[in-house]
Amino acid sequence: MISRADAAALDAADPLASFRDRFVLPEGLVYLDGNSLGALPKGAAERMVEVVSREWGAGLIRSWNDAGWIDLPRRVGDKIARLVGGEPGEVVCTDSTSVNLWKVLAAALSLRPERRTVLSEEGNFPTDLYVAEGLARLLGQGHRLRLVPKGELLTSLDADVAALLLTHVDYRTGVRHDMERLTRAAHEAGAIAIWDLAHSAGAMPVDLRAAGADLAVGCGYKYLCGGPGAPAFLWVPKRLQDSFVQPLSGWLGHAEPFAFERVYRPAEGVGRFLCGTPPILSMSSLDAALDVILEADLAIVRAKSEALTSFFIEAVEQECGDAVRLVSPRVPSLRGSQVSFTHPDAYAVMRALIERSVVGDFRAPDVLRFGFAPLYVGFVDAWDAAKALADVLSSHAHERPELRRRAAVT
Ligand SMILES: *Cc1c(COP(=O)(O)O)cnc(C)c1O
């Protein structure tokens, strides 16, 4: 049997404990949703005030030069590169994950012009699949998105696959792919390997170069804590940067935007993946958030994540019995930094939990998802969440009809 005292002892021995104070977290709230919207770093809040008042308010348009706004996508990209195994000049911060995926997928297809298939898995995040379908439709050359279950990916890599498009950690179940093995298999089949790091960047060590990956995208507002709608990123290794021109050929991806030339000339390097004017306010908050995240050793972050998620699974199973069913891998190395359980009334259960100040997510159709951002979530949080879940289930608190009415965002 484990107890709250065990959780407190683990928190007391936590080498990352001091990070919690770097974030704004409401007193008494157990926040297990940092994989949907990361918590607010105090440094990001301070930087926002400064950027708004000094750089925007006083500096006005001069700040494009004086405050270095124009280079911000590359500067922030270089910080992100350190988290995902990229080199300086291989990552830019720009646009949303969906838009970046469109750019890198178009690039991948142009590198394999004789092939027509984009291979992905049935459970991949919908936007990734919608974007692939939309691009295939637009190209009008018979491209198709082929979806198979996880277990059939390796055997589905045939000679028509141009790109293998996968999310490193499954948003619903938390299953973590073996990036190196799948990338190798894609290459053996002659395909380009594209990785979506939305649920892994900042939560664990990721080494795109060591894995041999070709292209990657990721999200700025989940584990990177950039704030709601913060821009995303994309990674293009140096070896591929000049081998294609991405089709969203906007002026800020031009070699000399302020020459205002009539003809598009792509910038050298990863800069050609930029399109329009960067959102300076939200990119600044992401920039400041990254300074906090970069102070942590990601190997220690990962060790804590595995311990936290294991502790939570044990606590839930001890306190809730078989009222919920684990759908995340039991082996820590096979999962990301989240734990998911299914329950037939999962939406109402999550609403009842939120009423008890335990915030996780519901994911259709029946998943209770709990994300563990190791920099600001502790073992007592995991314990208290498991107890609150047990309380909801045993008191049938979730059966109140109003808890079943869905809000616009779930
Ligand atoms: C969160 C998430 C996204 C988000 O895409 P946006 O374009 O930033 O809204 C994309 N892909 C995956 C796998 C995600 O988890």
Short mmCIF file of C-alpha atoms and ligand atoms in Angstrom, two decimals:
data_model
loop_
_atom_site.label_atom_id
_atom_site.label_comp_id
_atom_site.label_asym_id
_atom_site.label_seq_id
_atom_site.Cartn_x
_atom_site.Cartn_y
_atom_site.Cartn_z
CA MET A 1 0.00 0.00 0.00
CA ILE A 2 1.19 3.51 -0.78
CA SER A 3 0.07 6.63 1.06
CA ARG A 4 0.20 10.42 0.98
CA ALA A 5 3.24 10.23 3.28
CA ASP A 6 5.11 8.26 0.60
CA ALA A 7 4.24 10.98 -1.88
CA ALA A 8 5.50 13.68 0.49
CA ALA A 9 8.77 11.79 0.97
CA LEU A 10 9.26 11.55 -2.80
CA ASP A 11 8.60 15.28 -3.16
CA ALA A 12 11.14 16.02 -0.43
CA ALA A 13 13.79 14.09 -2.37
CA ASP A 14 12.88 15.61 -5.76
CA PRO A 15 15.91 17.30 -7.41
CA LEU A 16 13.52 19.42 -9.52
CA ALA A 17 11.41 20.62 -6.59
CA SER A 18 12.68 24.20 -6.76
CA PHE A 19 11.25 24.64 -10.28
CA ARG A 20 7.68 24.72 -9.03
CA ASP A 21 8.18 28.17 -7.61
CA ARG A 22 9.14 29.44 -11.07
CA PHE A 23 5.54 28.99 -12.21
CA VAL A 24 2.31 30.77 -11.35
CA LEU A 25 -0.02 28.05 -10.04
CA PRO A 26 -3.21 28.81 -8.12
CA GLU A 27 -3.08 27.64 -4.51
CA GLY A 28 -4.80 24.30 -4.02
CA LEU A 29 -5.04 23.46 -7.70
CA VAL A 30 -3.71 20.12 -8.95
CA TYR A 31 -2.83 20.89 -12.55
CA LEU A 32 -2.48 17.76 -14.67
CA ASP A 33 -3.07 19.43 -17.99
CA GLY A 34 0.33 20.88 -18.86
CA ASN A 35 0.22 18.69 -21.96
CA SER A 36 -2.70 20.78 -23.27
CA LEU A 37 -1.71 24.20 -21.95
CA GLY A 38 1.50 24.56 -19.98
CA ALA A 39 1.45 26.60 -16.76
CA LEU A 40 2.57 30.24 -16.78
CA PRO A 41 6.26 30.74 -15.94
CA LYS A 42 6.71 33.82 -13.75
CA GLY A 43 9.54 34.89 -16.05
CA ALA A 44 7.18 34.79 -19.03
CA ALA A 45 4.67 37.03 -17.26
CA GLU A 46 7.42 39.52 -16.45
CA ARG A 47 8.77 39.46 -19.98
CA MET A 48 5.32 40.06 -21.44
CA VAL A 49 4.96 43.23 -19.37
CA GLU A 50 8.35 44.43 -20.52
CA VAL A 51 7.75 43.64 -24.19
CA VAL A 52 4.36 45.32 -24.18
CA SER A 53 5.38 48.46 -22.34
CA ARG A 54 8.98 49.01 -23.36
CA GLU A 55 9.45 47.31 -26.72
CA TRP A 56 5.98 47.88 -28.17
CA GLY A 57 4.76 50.91 -26.17
CA ALA A 58 7.94 52.96 -26.22
CA GLY A 59 10.05 51.39 -28.95
CA LEU A 60 7.26 50.97 -31.47
CA ILE A 61 8.48 50.03 -34.93
CA ARG A 62 12.11 50.66 -33.95
CA SER A 63 11.95 47.47 -31.89
CA TRP A 64 12.12 45.30 -35.00
CA ASN A 65 15.79 46.24 -34.99
CA ASP A 66 16.51 47.58 -31.50
CA ALA A 67 14.85 44.72 -29.62
CA GLY A 68 15.82 42.14 -32.23
CA TRP A 69 12.23 41.20 -33.04
CA ILE A 70 13.12 40.30 -36.60
CA ASP A 71 15.50 37.55 -35.44
CA LEU A 72 13.20 36.21 -32.74
CA PRO A 73 11.95 33.17 -34.74
CA ARG A 74 15.55 32.00 -35.21
CA ARG A 75 16.67 32.83 -31.66
CA VAL A 76 13.75 30.99 -30.12
CA GLY A 77 14.30 28.20 -32.64
CA ASP A 78 17.90 27.80 -31.48
CA LYS A 79 16.69 27.41 -27.90
CA ILE A 80 14.17 24.77 -28.92
CA ALA A 81 16.87 22.98 -30.93
CA ARG A 82 18.72 22.30 -27.67
CA LEU A 83 15.68 20.42 -26.37
CA VAL A 84 15.13 18.23 -29.42
CA GLY A 85 18.62 17.38 -30.63
CA GLY A 86 18.92 19.97 -33.38
CA GLU A 87 21.88 22.22 -34.16
CA PRO A 88 21.78 26.00 -34.16
CA GLY A 89 20.15 27.10 -37.41
CA GLU A 90 18.00 24.01 -37.76
CA VAL A 91 14.83 25.10 -35.94
CA VAL A 92 12.56 28.09 -36.42
CA CYS A 93 9.69 29.12 -34.20
CA THR A 94 6.76 30.04 -36.40
CA ASP A 95 3.09 29.52 -37.20
CA SER A 96 1.04 26.69 -35.66
CA THR A 97 1.92 23.02 -35.57
CA SER A 98 -0.74 22.36 -38.22
CA VAL A 99 0.70 24.92 -40.63
CA ASN A 100 4.26 23.74 -40.03
CA LEU A 101 3.22 20.20 -40.71
CA TRP A 102 1.79 21.32 -44.01
CA LYS A 103 5.12 22.92 -44.93
CA VAL A 104 7.32 19.96 -44.00
CA LEU A 105 4.98 17.40 -45.51
CA ALA A 106 4.91 19.33 -48.79
CA ALA A 107 8.71 19.37 -48.65
CA ALA A 108 8.85 15.61 -48.01
CA LEU A 109 6.53 14.86 -50.92
CA SER A 110 8.63 17.00 -53.23
CA LEU A 111 11.68 14.91 -52.24
CA ARG A 112 9.90 11.68 -53.27
CA PRO A 113 8.07 12.79 -56.43
CA GLU A 114 7.51 9.27 -57.74
CA ARG A 115 5.71 8.10 -54.58
CA ARG A 116 2.11 8.78 -53.57
CA THR A 117 1.48 7.49 -50.03
CA VAL A 118 1.69 9.28 -46.70
CA LEU A 119 1.66 6.58 -44.05
CA SER A 120 0.36 7.32 -40.56
CA GLU A 121 -1.61 5.62 -37.84
CA GLU A 122 -5.31 5.56 -37.13
CA GLY A 123 -4.92 7.12 -33.70
CA ASN A 124 -2.75 10.05 -34.77
CA PHE A 125 -3.90 13.52 -33.76
CA PRO A 126 -6.67 14.64 -36.13
CA THR A 127 -5.06 17.88 -37.28
CA ASP A 128 -2.04 15.94 -38.54
CA LEU A 129 -4.32 13.71 -40.59
CA TYR A 130 -6.55 16.55 -41.82
CA VAL A 131 -3.50 18.49 -42.99
CA ALA A 132 -2.10 15.49 -44.85
CA GLU A 133 -5.46 14.92 -46.55
CA GLY A 134 -5.82 18.59 -47.44
CA LEU A 135 -2.38 18.68 -49.01
CA ALA A 136 -3.03 15.47 -50.95
CA ARG A 137 -6.26 16.97 -52.28
CA LEU A 138 -4.58 20.18 -53.32
CA LEU A 139 -1.73 18.41 -55.12
CA GLY A 140 -4.29 16.52 -57.19
CA GLN A 141 -1.75 13.88 -58.25
CA GLY A 142 -3.26 10.85 -56.62
CA HIS A 143 -1.55 11.22 -53.23
CA ARG A 144 -3.31 9.43 -50.43
CA LEU A 145 -3.13 9.19 -46.67
CA ARG A 146 -2.97 5.58 -45.55
CA LEU A 147 -3.79 4.83 -41.90
CA VAL A 148 -2.90 1.60 -40.15
CA PRO A 149 -2.84 0.50 -36.50
CA LYS A 150 0.44 1.07 -34.61
CA GLY A 151 1.39 -2.58 -34.83
CA GLU A 152 1.22 -2.60 -38.63
CA LEU A 153 3.38 0.44 -39.35
CA LEU A 154 6.58 -1.49 -39.99
CA THR A 155 4.96 -3.94 -42.39
CA SER A 156 3.10 -1.18 -44.23
CA LEU A 157 6.22 0.66 -45.37
CA ASP A 158 6.07 -0.30 -49.03
CA ALA A 159 7.69 1.22 -52.13
CA ASP A 160 4.93 3.81 -52.56
CA VAL A 161 5.39 5.45 -49.15
CA ALA A 162 6.86 8.92 -49.60
CA ALA A 163 6.58 9.93 -45.94
CA LEU A 164 6.02 8.25 -42.62
CA LEU A 165 4.17 10.82 -40.51
CA LEU A 166 3.94 10.05 -36.80
CA THR A 167 3.42 11.75 -33.47
CA HIS A 168 6.16 10.68 -31.08
CA VAL A 169 3.81 10.33 -28.09
CA ASP A 170 0.17 9.44 -28.68
CA TYR A 171 -2.05 12.25 -27.40
CA ARG A 172 -4.75 9.89 -26.23
CA THR A 173 -2.99 6.84 -24.79
CA GLY A 174 0.47 8.24 -24.09
CA VAL A 175 2.14 5.41 -26.04
CA ARG A 176 5.63 6.50 -27.07
CA HIS A 177 7.00 5.36 -30.41
CA ASP A 178 10.54 4.12 -30.84
CA MET A 179 11.66 7.01 -33.02
CA GLU A 180 14.99 5.52 -33.98
CA ARG A 181 13.61 2.15 -35.02
CA LEU A 182 10.71 3.55 -37.04
CA THR A 183 12.93 6.12 -38.71
CA ARG A 184 15.38 3.41 -39.71
CA ALA A 185 12.55 1.30 -41.13
CA ALA A 186 11.22 4.30 -43.07
CA HIS A 187 14.66 4.89 -44.55
CA GLU A 188 15.08 1.24 -45.49
CA ALA A 189 11.82 1.60 -47.42
CA GLY A 190 13.05 4.80 -49.06
CA ALA A 191 10.61 7.06 -47.18
CA ILE A 192 11.08 10.36 -45.33
CA ALA A 193 10.42 10.22 -41.57
CA ILE A 194 8.45 13.17 -40.14
CA TRP A 195 7.91 13.45 -36.39
CA ASP A 196 5.39 15.54 -34.47
CA LEU A 197 6.88 16.29 -31.05
CA ALA A 198 3.78 17.98 -29.59
CA HIS A 199 3.72 15.64 -26.61
CA SER A 200 7.43 15.08 -26.12
CA ALA A 201 9.41 18.30 -26.65
CA GLY A 202 10.30 19.68 -23.23
CA ALA A 203 8.98 16.64 -21.36
CA MET A 204 11.83 14.24 -22.11
CA PRO A 205 15.14 14.13 -23.95
CA VAL A 206 14.49 13.99 -27.70
CA ASP A 207 17.40 13.54 -30.08
CA LEU A 208 16.24 13.98 -33.66
CA ARG A 209 19.74 13.81 -35.09
CA ALA A 210 20.72 10.67 -33.22
CA ALA A 211 17.46 9.05 -34.34
CA GLY A 212 18.27 9.98 -37.94
CA ALA A 213 14.92 11.76 -38.36
CA ASP A 214 14.35 13.89 -41.46
CA LEU A 215 11.81 16.55 -40.47
CA ALA A 216 9.93 17.48 -37.32
CA VAL A 217 7.36 19.86 -35.93
CA GLY A 218 6.22 20.60 -32.39
CA CYS A 219 3.99 22.72 -30.23
CA GLY A 220 4.87 25.84 -28.23
CA TYR A 221 2.08 25.89 -25.67
CA LYS A 222 2.18 22.39 -24.14
CA TYR A 223 5.34 21.31 -22.30
CA LEU A 224 7.17 24.41 -23.61
CA CYS A 225 4.79 26.67 -21.66
CA GLY A 226 4.65 29.48 -24.22
CA GLY A 227 1.03 30.38 -23.41
CA PRO A 228 -2.29 29.93 -25.21
CA GLY A 229 -1.76 29.93 -28.97
CA ALA A 230 2.00 30.39 -28.68
CA PRO A 231 3.71 29.71 -32.01
CA ALA A 232 4.99 26.25 -32.85
CA PHE A 233 8.30 25.14 -34.33
CA LEU A 234 9.75 23.09 -37.12
CA TRP A 235 13.09 21.34 -37.52
CA VAL A 236 14.84 20.83 -40.83
CA PRO A 237 18.38 19.39 -40.59
CA LYS A 238 21.14 21.21 -42.47
CA ARG A 239 21.52 18.32 -44.91
CA LEU A 240 17.97 18.91 -46.23
CA GLN A 241 17.54 22.66 -45.86
CA ASP A 242 18.43 23.69 -49.37
CA SER A 243 16.91 20.73 -51.18
CA PHE A 244 13.43 22.19 -51.47
CA VAL A 245 11.42 25.39 -51.33
CA GLN A 246 8.36 25.12 -49.12
CA PRO A 247 5.17 26.30 -50.81
CA LEU A 248 4.04 28.91 -48.26
CA SER A 249 6.54 31.27 -49.84
CA GLY A 250 5.82 34.37 -47.82
CA TRP A 251 8.01 37.42 -47.67
CA LEU A 252 9.73 36.63 -44.37
CA GLY A 253 11.07 33.41 -45.87
CA HIS A 254 12.67 35.48 -48.65
CA ALA A 255 16.43 35.90 -48.71
CA GLU A 256 16.02 39.70 -48.41
CA PRO A 257 12.50 40.63 -47.31
CA PHE A 258 13.28 44.30 -47.21
CA ALA A 259 14.62 44.40 -50.74
CA PHE A 260 10.95 44.02 -51.73
CA GLU A 261 11.96 42.16 -54.85
CA ARG A 262 9.33 41.12 -57.33
CA VAL A 263 10.67 37.55 -57.45
CA TYR A 264 10.72 35.13 -54.53
CA ARG A 265 14.20 33.99 -53.56
CA PRO A 266 14.18 31.63 -50.59
CA ALA A 267 16.41 32.44 -47.62
CA GLU A 268 19.40 30.20 -47.06
CA GLY A 269 18.80 27.57 -44.43
CA VAL A 270 15.83 27.03 -42.18
CA GLY A 271 14.71 30.67 -42.57
CA ARG A 272 12.95 29.75 -45.81
CA PHE A 273 10.37 27.95 -43.68
CA LEU A 274 9.13 31.25 -42.31
CA CYS A 275 6.13 32.79 -43.99
CA GLY A 276 4.66 36.00 -42.56
CA THR A 277 5.24 38.39 -39.66
CA PRO A 278 5.97 36.59 -36.37
CA PRO A 279 3.59 37.05 -33.39
CA ILE A 280 6.11 38.90 -31.22
CA LEU A 281 4.09 38.96 -28.01
CA SER A 282 3.44 35.26 -27.76
CA MET A 283 6.84 34.36 -29.14
CA SER A 284 8.41 36.50 -26.42
CA SER A 285 6.56 34.65 -23.73
CA LEU A 286 7.69 31.35 -25.23
CA ASP A 287 11.24 32.71 -25.34
CA ALA A 288 11.15 33.47 -21.61
CA ALA A 289 9.51 30.12 -20.81
CA LEU A 290 12.29 28.29 -22.63
CA ASP A 291 14.87 29.94 -20.38
CA VAL A 292 13.27 28.16 -17.42
CA ILE A 293 12.97 24.83 -19.20
CA LEU A 294 16.55 24.96 -20.45
CA GLU A 295 17.80 25.21 -16.87
CA ALA A 296 16.56 21.69 -16.20
CA ASP A 297 18.44 18.52 -17.13
CA LEU A 298 16.00 16.64 -19.36
CA ALA A 299 17.36 13.27 -18.23
CA ILE A 300 16.32 14.20 -14.67
CA VAL A 301 13.00 15.51 -15.98
CA ARG A 302 12.39 12.19 -17.70
CA ALA A 303 13.35 10.16 -14.62
CA LYS A 304 10.88 12.17 -12.55
CA SER A 305 8.20 11.82 -15.20
CA GLU A 306 8.53 8.04 -15.19
CA ALA A 307 8.42 7.93 -11.40
CA LEU A 308 5.45 10.31 -11.19
CA THR A 309 3.36 8.49 -13.77
CA SER A 310 4.16 5.12 -12.18
CA PHE A 311 3.20 6.45 -8.76
CA PHE A 312 -0.07 7.82 -10.14
CA ILE A 313 -0.97 4.51 -11.80
CA GLU A 314 -0.29 2.68 -8.55
CA ALA A 315 -2.33 5.18 -6.52
CA VAL A 316 -5.30 5.10 -8.90
CA GLU A 317 -5.35 1.32 -9.03
CA GLN A 318 -5.09 1.11 -5.26
CA GLU A 319 -7.77 3.72 -4.56
CA CYS A 320 -10.19 3.19 -7.47
CA GLY A 321 -9.93 -0.54 -8.06
CA ASP A 322 -11.26 -1.53 -11.45
CA ALA A 323 -13.68 1.42 -11.83
CA VAL A 324 -11.30 2.83 -14.45
CA ARG A 325 -9.12 0.99 -16.94
CA LEU A 326 -5.52 1.92 -17.72
CA VAL A 327 -4.90 2.48 -21.43
CA SER A 328 -1.36 3.82 -21.16
CA PRO A 329 1.58 1.41 -21.21
CA ARG A 330 2.48 -0.02 -17.82
CA VAL A 331 6.18 -0.07 -18.74
CA PRO A 332 7.43 3.49 -18.06
CA SER A 333 9.85 3.60 -20.99
CA LEU A 334 6.99 2.93 -23.40
CA ARG A 335 4.91 5.94 -22.42
CA GLY A 336 5.18 9.70 -22.56
CA SER A 337 4.58 12.00 -19.59
CA GLN A 338 0.87 11.26 -19.31
CA VAL A 339 -1.42 8.55 -18.00
CA SER A 340 -4.84 7.78 -19.44
CA PHE A 341 -7.67 5.71 -18.12
CA THR A 342 -10.98 4.93 -19.73
CA HIS A 343 -14.39 5.24 -18.08
CA PRO A 344 -17.76 5.06 -19.89
CA ASP A 345 -18.75 8.42 -18.42
CA ALA A 346 -15.31 10.00 -18.75
CA TYR A 347 -16.51 13.50 -19.67
CA ALA A 348 -18.67 13.87 -16.55
CA VAL A 349 -16.01 12.26 -14.36
CA MET A 350 -13.47 14.84 -15.53
CA ARG A 351 -15.94 17.67 -14.91
CA ALA A 352 -16.50 16.40 -11.37
CA LEU A 353 -12.73 16.20 -10.86
CA ILE A 354 -12.30 19.77 -12.06
CA GLU A 355 -14.93 20.84 -9.50
CA ARG A 356 -12.58 19.30 -6.93
CA SER A 357 -9.67 21.39 -8.28
CA VAL A 358 -8.00 18.51 -10.12
CA VAL A 359 -7.61 19.56 -13.73
CA GLY A 360 -7.00 16.95 -16.40
CA ASP A 361 -8.57 16.42 -19.81
CA PHE A 362 -11.32 14.39 -21.33
CA ARG A 363 -10.52 13.00 -24.77
CA ALA A 364 -13.33 11.54 -26.86
CA PRO A 365 -14.82 9.06 -26.62
CA ASP A 366 -14.04 7.78 -23.11
CA VAL A 367 -10.55 8.82 -22.01
CA LEU A 368 -9.51 10.54 -18.78
CA ARG A 369 -6.10 11.99 -19.52
CA PHE A 370 -3.67 13.19 -16.86
CA GLY A 371 -0.53 15.02 -17.95
CA PHE A 372 2.49 15.28 -15.66
CA ALA A 373 4.72 18.25 -16.41
CA PRO A 374 7.65 17.30 -14.16
CA LEU A 375 8.85 20.85 -13.57
CA TYR A 376 5.77 21.86 -11.62
CA VAL A 377 3.86 18.70 -10.72
CA GLY A 378 4.78 16.66 -7.65
CA PHE A 379 3.98 13.30 -6.10
CA VAL A 380 1.50 14.76 -3.61
CA ASP A 381 -0.37 16.19 -6.60
CA ALA A 382 -0.50 12.70 -8.10
CA TRP A 383 -1.73 11.26 -4.81
CA ASP A 384 -4.38 13.94 -4.32
CA ALA A 385 -5.63 13.48 -7.88
CA ALA A 386 -5.97 9.72 -7.39
CA LYS A 387 -7.89 10.30 -4.12
CA ALA A 388 -10.18 12.84 -5.78
CA LEU A 389 -10.88 10.41 -8.60
CA ALA A 390 -11.71 7.68 -6.10
CA ASP A 391 -14.02 10.10 -4.29
CA VAL A 392 -15.87 11.05 -7.48
CA LEU A 393 -16.34 7.44 -8.50
CA SER A 394 -17.44 6.13 -5.11
CA SER A 395 -19.85 9.03 -4.47
CA HIS A 396 -21.22 8.92 -8.05
CA ALA A 397 -20.69 12.68 -8.16
CA HIS A 398 -20.31 12.51 -11.93
CA GLU A 399 -23.90 11.36 -12.41
CA ARG A 400 -25.33 14.89 -12.05
CA PRO A 401 -26.95 15.62 -15.45
CA GLU A 402 -25.41 19.08 -15.81
CA LEU A 403 -21.92 17.55 -15.79
CA ARG A 404 -22.75 15.70 -18.99
CA ARG A 405 -23.46 18.84 -21.04
CA ARG A 406 -20.38 19.43 -23.15
CA ALA A 407 -18.61 22.77 -23.33
CA ALA A 408 -17.12 23.95 -26.65
CA VAL A 409 -13.60 23.00 -25.59
CA THR A 410 -13.16 19.70 -23.78
C1 LIG B 1 -1.57 19.83 -29.76
C2 LIG B 1 -1.22 19.17 -31.04
C3 LIG B 1 -1.21 19.88 -32.22
C4 LIG B 1 -1.64 21.32 -32.22
O1 LIG B 1 -1.72 21.88 -33.44
P1 LIG B 1 -1.99 23.45 -33.59
O2 LIG B 1 -1.89 23.67 -35.02
O3 LIG B 1 -0.92 24.15 -32.80
O4 LIG B 1 -3.34 23.74 -33.02
C5 LIG B 1 -0.82 19.23 -33.38
N1 LIG B 1 -0.45 17.93 -33.36
C6 LIG B 1 -0.47 17.21 -32.21
C7 LIG B 1 -0.06 15.79 -32.21
C8 LIG B 1 -0.86 17.81 -31.03
O5 LIG B 1 -0.90 17.12 -29.90
#
